[in-house]
PDB file of C-alpha atoms in Angstrom:
ATOM      1  CA  MET E   1      74.893 196.092 387.048  1.00  0.00           C
ATOM      2  CA  GLU E   2      75.709 196.766 390.744  1.00  0.00           C
ATOM      3  CA  THR E   3      75.116 192.856 391.530  1.00  0.00           C
ATOM      4  CA  ALA E   4      77.344 191.851 388.791  1.00  0.00           C
ATOM      5  CA  ALA E   5      80.049 194.296 389.551  1.00  0.00           C
ATOM      6  CA  PHE E   6      79.987 193.024 393.362  1.00  0.00           C
ATOM      7  CA  SER E   7      80.229 189.477 391.968  1.00  0.00           C
ATOM      8  CA  ALA E   8      83.110 190.174 389.791  1.00  0.00           C
ATOM      9  CA  SER E   9      85.149 192.113 392.496  1.00  0.00           C
ATOM     10  CA  TYR E  10      84.544 189.320 395.110  1.00  0.00           C
ATOM     11  CA  ALA E  11      85.647 186.670 392.837  1.00  0.00           C
ATOM     12  CA  ARG E  12      89.074 188.322 392.523  1.00  0.00           C
ATOM     13  CA  ILE E  13      89.437 188.521 396.353  1.00  0.00           C
ATOM     14  CA  ALA E  14      88.200 184.884 396.558  1.00  0.00           C
ATOM     15  CA  SER E  15      90.960 183.806 394.450  1.00  0.00           C
ATOM     16  CA  PHE E  16      93.382 184.089 397.542  1.00  0.00           C
ATOM     17  CA  SER E  17      90.961 181.388 399.358  1.00  0.00           C
ATOM     18  CA  SER E  18      91.830 178.153 401.050  1.00  0.00           C
ATOM     19  CA  PRO E  19      90.008 175.048 399.935  1.00  0.00           C
ATOM     20  CA  LEU E  20      87.525 175.702 402.688  1.00  0.00           C
ATOM     21  CA  ALA E  21      84.482 175.449 400.420  1.00  0.00           C
ATOM     22  CA  PRO E  22      80.913 175.183 401.807  1.00  0.00           C
ATOM     23  CA  SER E  23      79.111 171.761 401.446  1.00  0.00           C
ATOM     24  CA  MET E  24      75.755 172.414 402.650  1.00  0.00           C
ATOM     25  CA  CYS E  25      73.323 175.048 402.614  1.00  0.00           C
ATOM     26  CA  PRO E  26      72.298 177.041 405.673  1.00  0.00           C
ATOM     27  CA  PRO E  27      69.062 176.267 407.514  1.00  0.00           C
ATOM     28  CA  ALA E  28      66.033 178.197 406.756  1.00  0.00           C
ATOM     29  CA  ALA E  29      66.127 179.885 410.091  1.00  0.00           C
ATOM     30  CA  LEU E  30      69.430 181.712 408.905  1.00  0.00           C
ATOM     31  CA  PRO E  31      68.886 182.866 405.357  1.00  0.00           C
ATOM     32  CA  PRO E  32      72.031 184.312 403.569  1.00  0.00           C
ATOM     33  CA  SER E  33      72.177 188.074 403.686  1.00  0.00           C
ATOM     34  CA  PRO E  34      70.929 189.551 400.310  1.00  0.00           C
ATOM     35  CA  ARG E  35      74.284 191.554 400.234  1.00  0.00           C
ATOM     36  CA  ALA E  36      76.439 188.446 401.072  1.00  0.00           C
ATOM     37  CA  PRO E  37      78.659 186.743 398.572  1.00  0.00           C
ATOM     38  CA  SER E  38      77.176 183.627 397.279  1.00  0.00           C
ATOM     39  CA  PHE E  39      79.046 180.297 396.846  1.00  0.00           C
ATOM     40  CA  ARG E  40      78.618 177.438 394.645  1.00  0.00           C
ATOM     41  CA  LEU E  41      78.003 174.069 396.508  1.00  0.00           C
ATOM     42  CA  ARG E  42      80.351 171.073 395.427  1.00  0.00           C
ATOM     43  CA  PRO E  43      79.239 167.332 396.269  1.00  0.00           C
ATOM     44  CA  ILE E  44      81.416 165.488 398.653  1.00  0.00           C
ATOM     45  CA  SER E  45      82.291 162.031 397.491  1.00  0.00           C
ATOM     46  CA  ALA E  46      81.514 159.562 400.458  1.00  0.00           C
ATOM     47  CA  SER E  47      84.510 157.420 399.599  1.00  0.00           C
ATOM     48  CA  ALA E  48      86.861 160.602 399.987  1.00  0.00           C
ATOM     49  CA  ASN E  49      85.694 160.891 403.512  1.00  0.00           C
ATOM     50  CA  ILE E  50      86.080 157.212 404.619  1.00  0.00           C
ATOM     51  CA  THR E  51      89.252 155.563 405.594  1.00  0.00           C
ATOM     52  CA  SER E  52      89.354 151.878 404.413  1.00  0.00           C
ATOM     53  CA  ALA E  53      91.848 150.627 406.693  1.00  0.00           C
ATOM     54  CA  THR E  54      91.660 151.069 410.399  1.00  0.00           C
ATOM     55  CA  GLY E  55      95.113 150.148 411.077  1.00  0.00           C
ATOM     56  CA  VAL E  56      96.256 153.055 408.623  1.00  0.00           C
ATOM     57  CA  ALA E  57      93.988 155.489 410.412  1.00  0.00           C
ATOM     58  CA  THR E  58      95.303 154.244 413.602  1.00  0.00           C
ATOM     59  CA  SER E  59      98.942 154.952 412.940  1.00  0.00           C
ATOM     60  CA  ALA E  60      98.151 158.152 411.350  1.00  0.00           C
ATOM     61  CA  CYS E  61      96.481 159.239 414.507  1.00  0.00           C
ATOM     62  CA  ALA E  62      99.304 158.290 416.646  1.00  0.00           C
ATOM     63  CA  ALA E  63     101.777 160.124 414.360  1.00  0.00           C
ATOM     64  CA  THR E  64      99.303 163.344 414.445  1.00  0.00           C
ATOM     65  CA  SER E  65      99.080 163.152 418.210  1.00  0.00           C
ATOM     66  CA  ALA E  66     102.941 162.839 418.636  1.00  0.00           C
ATOM     67  CA  ARG E  67     103.719 165.924 416.531  1.00  0.00           C
ATOM     68  CA  SER E  68     101.040 167.800 418.244  1.00  0.00           C
ATOM     69  CA  GLN E  69     102.587 167.020 421.769  1.00  0.00           C
ATOM     70  CA  GLN E  70     105.780 168.010 420.412  1.00  0.00           C
ATOM     71  CA  HIS E  71     104.373 171.409 419.632  1.00  0.00           C
ATOM     72  CA  MET E  72     102.922 171.480 423.213  1.00  0.00           C
ATOM     73  CA  ASN E  73     106.287 170.784 424.760  1.00  0.00           C
ATOM     74  CA  GLY E  74     108.066 173.383 422.735  1.00  0.00           C
ATOM     75  CA  SER E  75     110.359 170.940 420.749  1.00  0.00           C
ATOM     76  CA  ARG E  76     108.615 171.376 417.322  1.00  0.00           C
ATOM     77  CA  ARG E  77     106.398 173.940 415.787  1.00  0.00           C
ATOM     78  CA  LEU E  78     103.549 172.446 413.862  1.00  0.00           C
ATOM     79  CA  THR E  79     103.169 173.076 410.004  1.00  0.00           C
ATOM     80  CA  PRO E  80     100.049 173.235 407.744  1.00  0.00           C
ATOM     81  CA  ALA E  81     101.225 169.895 406.413  1.00  0.00           C
ATOM     82  CA  ASP E  82     100.288 168.397 409.879  1.00  0.00           C
ATOM     83  CA  VAL E  83      96.877 169.975 410.021  1.00  0.00           C
ATOM     84  CA  THR E  84      96.237 168.730 406.686  1.00  0.00           C
ATOM     85  CA  GLU E  85      96.691 165.113 407.902  1.00  0.00           C
ATOM     86  CA  ALA E  86      94.814 165.790 411.046  1.00  0.00           C
ATOM     87  CA  ALA E  87      91.839 167.128 408.957  1.00  0.00           C
ATOM     88  CA  ALA E  88      91.889 164.163 406.760  1.00  0.00           C
ATOM     89  CA  LEU E  89      92.026 161.710 409.833  1.00  0.00           C
ATOM     90  CA  ASP E  90      89.353 163.673 411.344  1.00  0.00           C
ATOM     91  CA  ASP E  91      87.189 163.369 408.173  1.00  0.00           C
ATOM     92  CA  GLY E  92      88.228 159.524 407.468  1.00  0.00           C
ATOM     93  CA  ALA E  93      88.187 157.980 410.692  1.00  0.00           C
ATOM     94  CA  THR E  94      85.946 160.052 413.456  1.00  0.00           C
ATOM     95  CA  GLY E  95      84.999 157.080 414.943  1.00  0.00           C
ATOM     96  CA  HIS E  96      88.571 156.113 415.987  1.00  0.00           C
ATOM     97  CA  VAL E  97      89.621 159.405 417.346  1.00  0.00           C
ATOM     98  CA  SER E  98      89.896 159.750 420.997  1.00  0.00           C
ATOM     99  CA  ASP E  99      89.081 162.878 423.075  1.00  0.00           C
ATOM    100  CA  ALA E 100      92.956 163.519 423.483  1.00  0.00           C
ATOM    101  CA  ASP E 101      93.634 163.172 419.896  1.00  0.00           C
ATOM    102  CA  ARG E 102      90.629 165.232 418.991  1.00  0.00           C
ATOM    103  CA  ARG E 103      91.933 168.064 421.400  1.00  0.00           C
ATOM    104  CA  GLN E 104      95.524 167.799 419.943  1.00  0.00           C
ATOM    105  CA  GLN E 105      94.026 168.035 416.360  1.00  0.00           C
ATOM    106  CA  THR E 106      92.416 171.169 417.280  1.00  0.00           C
ATOM    107  CA  VAL E 107      95.349 172.678 418.908  1.00  0.00           C
ATOM    108  CA  ALA E 108      97.554 171.751 415.810  1.00  0.00           C
ATOM    109  CA  ALA E 109      94.820 173.565 413.494  1.00  0.00           C
ATOM    110  CA  ILE E 110      95.050 176.657 415.603  1.00  0.00           C
ATOM    111  CA  ALA E 111      98.873 176.443 415.574  1.00  0.00           C
ATOM    112  CA  ALA E 112      99.331 175.878 411.904  1.00  0.00           C
ATOM    113  CA  SER E 113      96.873 178.499 411.139  1.00  0.00           C
ATOM    114  CA  GLY E 114      98.483 181.186 413.321  1.00  0.00           C
ATOM    115  CA  ILE E 115      95.308 183.238 413.067  1.00  0.00           C
ATOM    116  CA  VAL E 116      91.894 182.903 414.888  1.00  0.00           C
ATOM    117  CA  ALA E 117      89.339 185.176 413.243  1.00  0.00           C
ATOM    118  CA  CYS E 118      86.785 186.515 415.716  1.00  0.00           C
ATOM    119  CA  VAL E 119      83.449 187.793 414.431  1.00  0.00           C
ATOM    120  CA  ARG E 120      80.929 189.475 416.610  1.00  0.00           C
ATOM    121  CA  ALA E 121      77.770 191.320 415.317  1.00  0.00           C
ATOM    122  CA  ASP E 122      74.495 192.509 416.373  1.00  0.00           C
ATOM    123  CA  SER E 123      72.452 189.854 414.216  1.00  0.00           C
ATOM    124  CA  ALA E 124      72.956 186.324 413.300  1.00  0.00           C
ATOM    125  CA  ASP E 125      72.617 186.995 409.797  1.00  0.00           C
ATOM    126  CA  VAL E 126      75.311 189.480 409.645  1.00  0.00           C
ATOM    127  CA  ALA E 127      77.440 187.271 411.744  1.00  0.00           C
ATOM    128  CA  LEU E 128      77.096 184.326 409.379  1.00  0.00           C
ATOM    129  CA  SER E 129      77.558 186.374 406.238  1.00  0.00           C
ATOM    130  CA  ALA E 130      80.802 188.034 407.689  1.00  0.00           C
ATOM    131  CA  ALA E 131      82.142 184.673 408.657  1.00  0.00           C
ATOM    132  CA  ARG E 132      81.306 183.191 405.255  1.00  0.00           C
ATOM    133  CA  ALA E 133      83.175 185.908 403.486  1.00  0.00           C
ATOM    134  CA  ALA E 134      86.438 185.344 405.989  1.00  0.00           C
ATOM    135  CA  LEU E 135      86.499 181.582 405.645  1.00  0.00           C
ATOM    136  CA  ALA E 136      86.032 181.869 401.736  1.00  0.00           C
ATOM    137  CA  ALA E 137      89.134 184.268 401.756  1.00  0.00           C
ATOM    138  CA  GLY E 138      91.380 181.860 403.506  1.00  0.00           C
ATOM    139  CA  ILE E 139      90.804 181.898 407.049  1.00  0.00           C
ATOM    140  CA  GLU E 140      90.942 178.439 408.603  1.00  0.00           C
ATOM    141  CA  VAL E 141      90.068 178.959 412.303  1.00  0.00           C
ATOM    142  CA  LEU E 142      87.280 181.148 413.199  1.00  0.00           C
ATOM    143  CA  GLU E 143      85.229 181.998 416.598  1.00  0.00           C
ATOM    144  CA  VAL E 144      81.858 183.448 416.939  1.00  0.00           C
ATOM    145  CA  THR E 145      81.391 185.334 420.145  1.00  0.00           C
ATOM    146  CA  CYS E 146      78.629 184.223 422.474  1.00  0.00           C
ATOM    147  CA  THR E 147      77.662 188.024 422.642  1.00  0.00           C
ATOM    148  CA  THR E 148      76.260 187.653 418.973  1.00  0.00           C
ATOM    149  CA  PRO E 149      72.503 186.952 418.884  1.00  0.00           C
ATOM    150  CA  GLY E 150      71.899 183.233 417.522  1.00  0.00           C
ATOM    151  CA  VAL E 151      75.587 182.461 418.062  1.00  0.00           C
ATOM    152  CA  PHE E 152      75.068 178.749 418.412  1.00  0.00           C
ATOM    153  CA  GLU E 153      72.848 178.446 415.299  1.00  0.00           C
ATOM    154  CA  VAL E 154      75.651 180.517 413.428  1.00  0.00           C
ATOM    155  CA  ILE E 155      78.119 178.097 414.696  1.00  0.00           C
ATOM    156  CA  ALA E 156      76.188 174.874 413.712  1.00  0.00           C
ATOM    157  CA  SER E 157      75.795 176.488 410.209  1.00  0.00           C
ATOM    158  CA  LEU E 158      79.530 177.397 409.653  1.00  0.00           C
ATOM    159  CA  VAL E 159      80.346 173.795 411.011  1.00  0.00           C
ATOM    160  CA  LYS E 160      78.236 172.237 408.260  1.00  0.00           C
ATOM    161  CA  GLU E 161      79.140 174.667 405.521  1.00  0.00           C
ATOM    162  CA  PHE E 162      82.786 174.734 406.153  1.00  0.00           C
ATOM    163  CA  PRO E 163      83.783 170.914 407.328  1.00  0.00           C
ATOM    164  CA  LYS E 164      87.508 171.677 407.038  1.00  0.00           C
ATOM    165  CA  ALA E 165      87.635 174.963 408.997  1.00  0.00           C
ATOM    166  CA  THR E 166      88.020 174.905 412.847  1.00  0.00           C
ATOM    167  CA  ILE E 167      84.859 176.638 414.231  1.00  0.00           C
ATOM    168  CA  GLY E 168      84.829 177.841 417.933  1.00  0.00           C
ATOM    169  CA  ALA E 169      82.870 180.043 420.302  1.00  0.00           C
ATOM    170  CA  GLY E 170      84.336 183.149 421.989  1.00  0.00           C
ATOM    171  CA  THR E 171      83.386 185.023 425.079  1.00  0.00           C
ATOM    172  CA  VAL E 172      82.639 181.900 426.808  1.00  0.00           C
ATOM    173  CA  LEU E 173      81.641 182.704 430.262  1.00  0.00           C
ATOM    174  CA  THR E 174      79.229 179.957 431.725  1.00  0.00           C
ATOM    175  CA  PRO E 175      78.703 176.387 431.644  1.00  0.00           C
ATOM    176  CA  HIS E 176      75.437 176.678 429.695  1.00  0.00           C
ATOM    177  CA  ASP E 177      77.307 178.652 426.981  1.00  0.00           C
ATOM    178  CA  ALA E 178      80.225 176.075 426.828  1.00  0.00           C
ATOM    179  CA  MET E 179      77.733 173.178 426.574  1.00  0.00           C
ATOM    180  CA  ALA E 180      75.537 174.832 423.795  1.00  0.00           C
ATOM    181  CA  ALA E 181      78.611 175.680 421.666  1.00  0.00           C
ATOM    182  CA  GLN E 182      79.657 172.038 421.926  1.00  0.00           C
ATOM    183  CA  ARG E 183      76.354 170.908 420.788  1.00  0.00           C
ATOM    184  CA  ALA E 184      76.539 173.176 417.984  1.00  0.00           C
ATOM    185  CA  GLY E 185      79.959 171.791 416.858  1.00  0.00           C
ATOM    186  CA  ALA E 186      82.315 174.070 418.393  1.00  0.00           C
ATOM    187  CA  ARG E 187      85.912 172.668 418.306  1.00  0.00           C
ATOM    188  CA  PHE E 188      87.287 175.076 420.694  1.00  0.00           C
ATOM    189  CA  LEU E 189      85.826 177.627 423.303  1.00  0.00           C
ATOM    190  CA  MET E 190      87.651 180.762 424.406  1.00  0.00           C
ATOM    191  CA  SER E 191      87.133 182.954 427.441  1.00  0.00           C
ATOM    192  CA  PRO E 192      88.588 186.316 428.526  1.00  0.00           C
ATOM    193  CA  ALA E 193      89.240 185.119 431.916  1.00  0.00           C
ATOM    194  CA  THR E 194      90.072 181.680 433.739  1.00  0.00           C
ATOM    195  CA  ASP E 195      87.373 180.030 435.573  1.00  0.00           C
ATOM    196  CA  PRO E 196      88.996 176.938 437.342  1.00  0.00           C
ATOM    197  CA  GLU E 197      85.682 174.650 436.896  1.00  0.00           C
ATOM    198  CA  LEU E 198      85.205 175.539 433.356  1.00  0.00           C
ATOM    199  CA  VAL E 199      89.032 174.824 432.360  1.00  0.00           C
ATOM    200  CA  ALA E 200      89.013 171.505 434.660  1.00  0.00           C
ATOM    201  CA  SER E 201      85.715 170.157 433.139  1.00  0.00           C
ATOM    202  CA  HIS E 202      87.126 170.331 429.523  1.00  0.00           C
ATOM    203  CA  ALA E 203      90.760 169.158 430.163  1.00  0.00           C
ATOM    204  CA  LYS E 204      89.935 165.754 429.353  1.00  0.00           C
ATOM    205  CA  GLY E 205      87.103 166.308 426.769  1.00  0.00           C
ATOM    206  CA  PRO E 206      87.170 166.522 423.098  1.00  0.00           C
ATOM    207  CA  THR E 207      86.789 170.355 422.852  1.00  0.00           C
ATOM    208  CA  VAL E 208      89.619 172.706 423.478  1.00  0.00           C
ATOM    209  CA  PHE E 209      88.911 175.334 426.230  1.00  0.00           C
ATOM    210  CA  ILE E 210      91.204 178.385 425.931  1.00  0.00           C
ATOM    211  CA  PRO E 211      90.837 180.543 429.156  1.00  0.00           C
ATOM    212  CA  GLY E 212      92.145 184.224 429.351  1.00  0.00           C
ATOM    213  CA  ALA E 213      95.058 185.253 431.436  1.00  0.00           C
ATOM    214  CA  MET E 214      97.103 188.613 432.012  1.00  0.00           C
ATOM    215  CA  THR E 215     100.245 187.662 434.027  1.00  0.00           C
ATOM    216  CA  PRO E 216     102.767 184.852 434.050  1.00  0.00           C
ATOM    217  CA  THR E 217     101.266 183.421 437.274  1.00  0.00           C
ATOM    218  CA  GLU E 218      97.789 183.469 435.672  1.00  0.00           C
ATOM    219  CA  ILE E 219      99.031 181.642 432.497  1.00  0.00           C
ATOM    220  CA  LEU E 220     100.869 179.024 434.586  1.00  0.00           C
ATOM    221  CA  SER E 221      97.961 178.442 436.538  1.00  0.00           C
ATOM    222  CA  ALA E 222      95.637 177.945 433.624  1.00  0.00           C
ATOM    223  CA  THR E 223      98.025 175.466 432.029  1.00  0.00           C
ATOM    224  CA  ARG E 224      98.140 173.571 435.411  1.00  0.00           C
ATOM    225  CA  LEU E 225      94.380 173.272 435.462  1.00  0.00           C
ATOM    226  CA  GLY E 226      94.763 171.622 431.838  1.00  0.00           C
ATOM    227  CA  ALA E 227      94.528 174.242 429.370  1.00  0.00           C
ATOM    228  CA  PRO E 228      96.645 173.536 426.368  1.00  0.00           C
ATOM    229  CA  LEU E 229      96.571 177.029 425.098  1.00  0.00           C
ATOM    230  CA  VAL E 230      96.077 180.275 427.071  1.00  0.00           C
ATOM    231  CA  LYS E 231      94.683 183.576 425.754  1.00  0.00           C
ATOM    232  CA  LEU E 232      96.674 186.650 426.557  1.00  0.00           C
ATOM    233  CA  PHE E 233      94.066 189.206 427.170  1.00  0.00           C
ATOM    234  CA  PRO E 234      93.791 192.215 426.968  1.00  0.00           C
ATOM    235  CA  ALA E 235      97.162 191.787 425.280  1.00  0.00           C
ATOM    236  CA  PRO E 236      98.309 195.348 424.906  1.00  0.00           C
ATOM    237  CA  TYR E 237      97.712 195.986 428.596  1.00  0.00           C
ATOM    238  CA  ALA E 238      99.480 192.672 429.680  1.00  0.00           C
ATOM    239  CA  GLY E 239     102.754 193.467 428.048  1.00  0.00           C
ATOM    240  CA  GLY E 240     102.152 192.474 424.635  1.00  0.00           C
ATOM    241  CA  GLU E 241     104.700 191.061 422.273  1.00  0.00           C
ATOM    242  CA  ALA E 242     107.394 191.516 424.922  1.00  0.00           C
ATOM    243  CA  LEU E 243     105.628 189.457 427.382  1.00  0.00           C
ATOM    244  CA  VAL E 244     104.964 186.665 424.712  1.00  0.00           C
ATOM    245  CA  ARG E 245     108.670 186.731 424.105  1.00  0.00           C
ATOM    246  CA  ALA E 246     109.799 186.469 427.746  1.00  0.00           C
ATOM    247  CA  MET E 247     107.007 183.786 428.369  1.00  0.00           C
ATOM    248  CA  HIS E 248     108.203 181.563 425.337  1.00  0.00           C
ATOM    249  CA  ARG E 249     111.666 181.722 426.451  1.00  0.00           C
ATOM    250  CA  ALA E 250     110.934 180.722 430.019  1.00  0.00           C
ATOM    251  CA  ALA E 251     108.205 178.282 429.195  1.00  0.00           C
ATOM    252  CA  PRO E 252     108.393 177.361 425.562  1.00  0.00           C
ATOM    253  CA  SER E 253     105.881 174.415 426.206  1.00  0.00           C
ATOM    254  CA  ILE E 254     102.998 176.913 427.096  1.00  0.00           C
ATOM    255  CA  GLY E 255     100.836 178.118 423.978  1.00  0.00           C
ATOM    256  CA  ILE E 256      99.952 181.584 424.137  1.00  0.00           C
ATOM    257  CA  VAL E 257      97.279 183.208 422.116  1.00  0.00           C
ATOM    258  CA  PRO E 258      97.297 187.077 422.226  1.00  0.00           C
ATOM    259  CA  ALA E 259      93.972 188.948 421.867  1.00  0.00           C
ATOM    260  CA  HIS E 260      92.487 192.301 421.831  1.00  0.00           C
ATOM    261  CA  GLY E 261      93.126 195.082 419.372  1.00  0.00           C
ATOM    262  CA  ILE E 262      95.651 193.336 417.555  1.00  0.00           C
ATOM    263  CA  GLN E 263      96.099 194.859 413.804  1.00  0.00           C
ATOM    264  CA  LEU E 264      97.662 193.145 410.573  1.00  0.00           C
ATOM    265  CA  GLY E 265     100.834 194.806 411.165  1.00  0.00           C
ATOM    266  CA  LEU E 266     101.307 193.240 414.624  1.00  0.00           C
ATOM    267  CA  ILE E 267     100.932 189.561 413.507  1.00  0.00           C
ATOM    268  CA  GLU E 268     104.509 188.923 412.334  1.00  0.00           C
ATOM    269  CA  GLY E 269     105.956 190.356 415.618  1.00  0.00           C
ATOM    270  CA  TYR E 270     103.694 188.279 417.903  1.00  0.00           C
ATOM    271  CA  LEU E 271     104.123 185.217 415.944  1.00  0.00           C
ATOM    272  CA  LYS E 272     107.916 185.468 415.898  1.00  0.00           C
ATOM    273  CA  ALA E 273     107.863 186.244 419.664  1.00  0.00           C
ATOM    274  CA  GLY E 274     106.460 182.716 420.054  1.00  0.00           C
ATOM    275  CA  ALA E 275     102.825 183.147 420.042  1.00  0.00           C
ATOM    276  CA  THR E 276     100.938 180.180 418.900  1.00  0.00           C
ATOM    277  CA  ALA E 277      98.295 181.977 417.060  1.00  0.00           C
ATOM    278  CA  VAL E 278      96.727 185.778 417.345  1.00  0.00           C
ATOM    279  CA  VAL E 279      93.161 186.638 417.639  1.00  0.00           C
ATOM    280  CA  LEU E 280      92.086 189.068 414.956  1.00  0.00           C
ATOM    281  CA  SER E 281      88.744 190.915 415.412  1.00  0.00           C
ATOM    282  CA  GLU E 282      88.255 194.341 414.130  1.00  0.00           C
ATOM    283  CA  ALA E 283      91.317 193.743 411.950  1.00  0.00           C
ATOM    284  CA  ILE E 284      89.269 191.705 409.893  1.00  0.00           C
ATOM    285  CA  PHE E 285      85.754 192.519 410.826  1.00  0.00           C
ATOM    286  CA  GLU E 286      85.978 196.341 410.852  1.00  0.00           C
ATOM    287  CA  LYS E 287      83.233 198.068 412.550  1.00  0.00           C
ATOM    288  CA  GLU E 288      82.267 200.170 409.474  1.00  0.00           C
ATOM    289  CA  ALA E 289      82.363 197.118 407.215  1.00  0.00           C
ATOM    290  CA  ILE E 290      80.050 195.117 409.741  1.00  0.00           C
ATOM    291  CA  LYS E 291      77.739 198.137 410.037  1.00  0.00           C
ATOM    292  CA  ARG E 292      77.574 198.312 406.224  1.00  0.00           C
ATOM    293  CA  GLN E 293      77.464 194.888 405.591  1.00  0.00           C
ATOM    294  CA  ASP E 294      80.484 195.066 403.200  1.00  0.00           C
ATOM    295  CA  TYR E 295      81.445 191.771 402.847  1.00  0.00           C
ATOM    296  CA  GLU E 296      83.838 192.369 400.117  1.00  0.00           C
ATOM    297  CA  ARG E 297      85.968 194.408 402.448  1.00  0.00           C
ATOM    298  CA  ILE E 298      85.990 191.608 405.238  1.00  0.00           C
ATOM    299  CA  ALA E 299      87.248 189.072 402.522  1.00  0.00           C
ATOM    300  CA  GLN E 300      89.903 191.512 401.440  1.00  0.00           C
ATOM    301  CA  ARG E 301      91.125 191.942 404.958  1.00  0.00           C
ATOM    302  CA  ALA E 302      90.916 188.193 405.744  1.00  0.00           C
ATOM    303  CA  ALA E 303      93.127 187.628 402.602  1.00  0.00           C
ATOM    304  CA  GLU E 304      95.555 190.144 403.566  1.00  0.00           C
ATOM    305  CA  ALA E 305      95.901 188.614 407.100  1.00  0.00           C
ATOM    306  CA  VAL E 306      96.321 185.277 405.645  1.00  0.00           C
ATOM    307  CA  ALA E 307      99.071 186.523 403.336  1.00  0.00           C
ATOM    308  CA  VAL E 308     100.853 188.072 406.438  1.00  0.00           C
ATOM    309  CA  ARG E 309     100.847 184.715 408.103  1.00  0.00           C
ATOM    310  CA  ARG E 310     102.082 182.811 404.829  1.00  0.00           C
ATOM    311  CA  ASN E 311     105.041 185.446 404.559  1.00  0.00           C
ATOM    312  CA  VAL E 312     105.877 184.683 408.410  1.00  0.00           C
ATOM    313  CA  LEU E 313     105.937 180.692 407.670  1.00  0.00           C
ATOM    314  CA  LEU E 314     108.204 181.337 404.523  1.00  0.00           C
ATOM    315  CA  SER E 315     110.666 183.443 406.593  1.00  0.00           C
ATOM    316  CA  GLN E 316     110.942 180.843 409.228  1.00  0.00           C
ATOM    317  CA  THR E 317     111.853 178.225 406.793  1.00  0.00           C
ATOM    318  CA  HIS E 318     114.733 180.110 405.209  1.00  0.00           C
TER     319      HIS E 318
END
């Protein structure tokens, strides 16, 4: 009875979800938690993932890259439609996508999502189950912190299960972690600080490195090293929404991603101030929910965050 009630309740929350459906079972090394929601797997047609005309794929790639570049220079804000095209291009013509295009697609995905869900846990199993719940509820961009045991196995599993999502690694502090995360399939790497060597080494690769900064000078320095986005950390102590607004007015080409202690009620303010996206950690993955392995609660919070972002988009179009 308890299991049936849980499944029914979770199904109601999952109705808010995006089409990020799992496509592959996790490896045996990371079995799903017995309390985690289960998902029905759908076969993916090979023909749906292959672009038949290289010329069309190349043209689409150029168009997507141009729109991403417009976002990066502040002349245009990306929309979910841009990311849909980028995802289709990524699925259908991966072999023809340059490192620069790959980076721009990732930046486009983060900008269109507006939310980067950040999960950290004391075990790989809990982190994997929590991430699954958030992604199934509509989250499209998610990072797993490198402080989580088995983080790279968790990332690899999520990349396989949710191919339409943009999965990354958080709290990346060393070249080893950066390399391991990339091998696991991470599309972006986020750090609380700016390591010049790490930023520069990823400036021309396929993976987006998002360094942390606290002041306008640090933010500008990070972008000059090649960072397409900069994490404002810790945002509340760095000036919060006011700093984001001031930086956006002075340098709209710089993409800022505030992080640390951001609750659902602050999403709208940060995005309207000019933030490219916001990092949500405990706002979605509440400590008590993680401790109790309450994945239904995590899914609910994720769906609420997505709804807030959707309302912001609607208000900007009117």
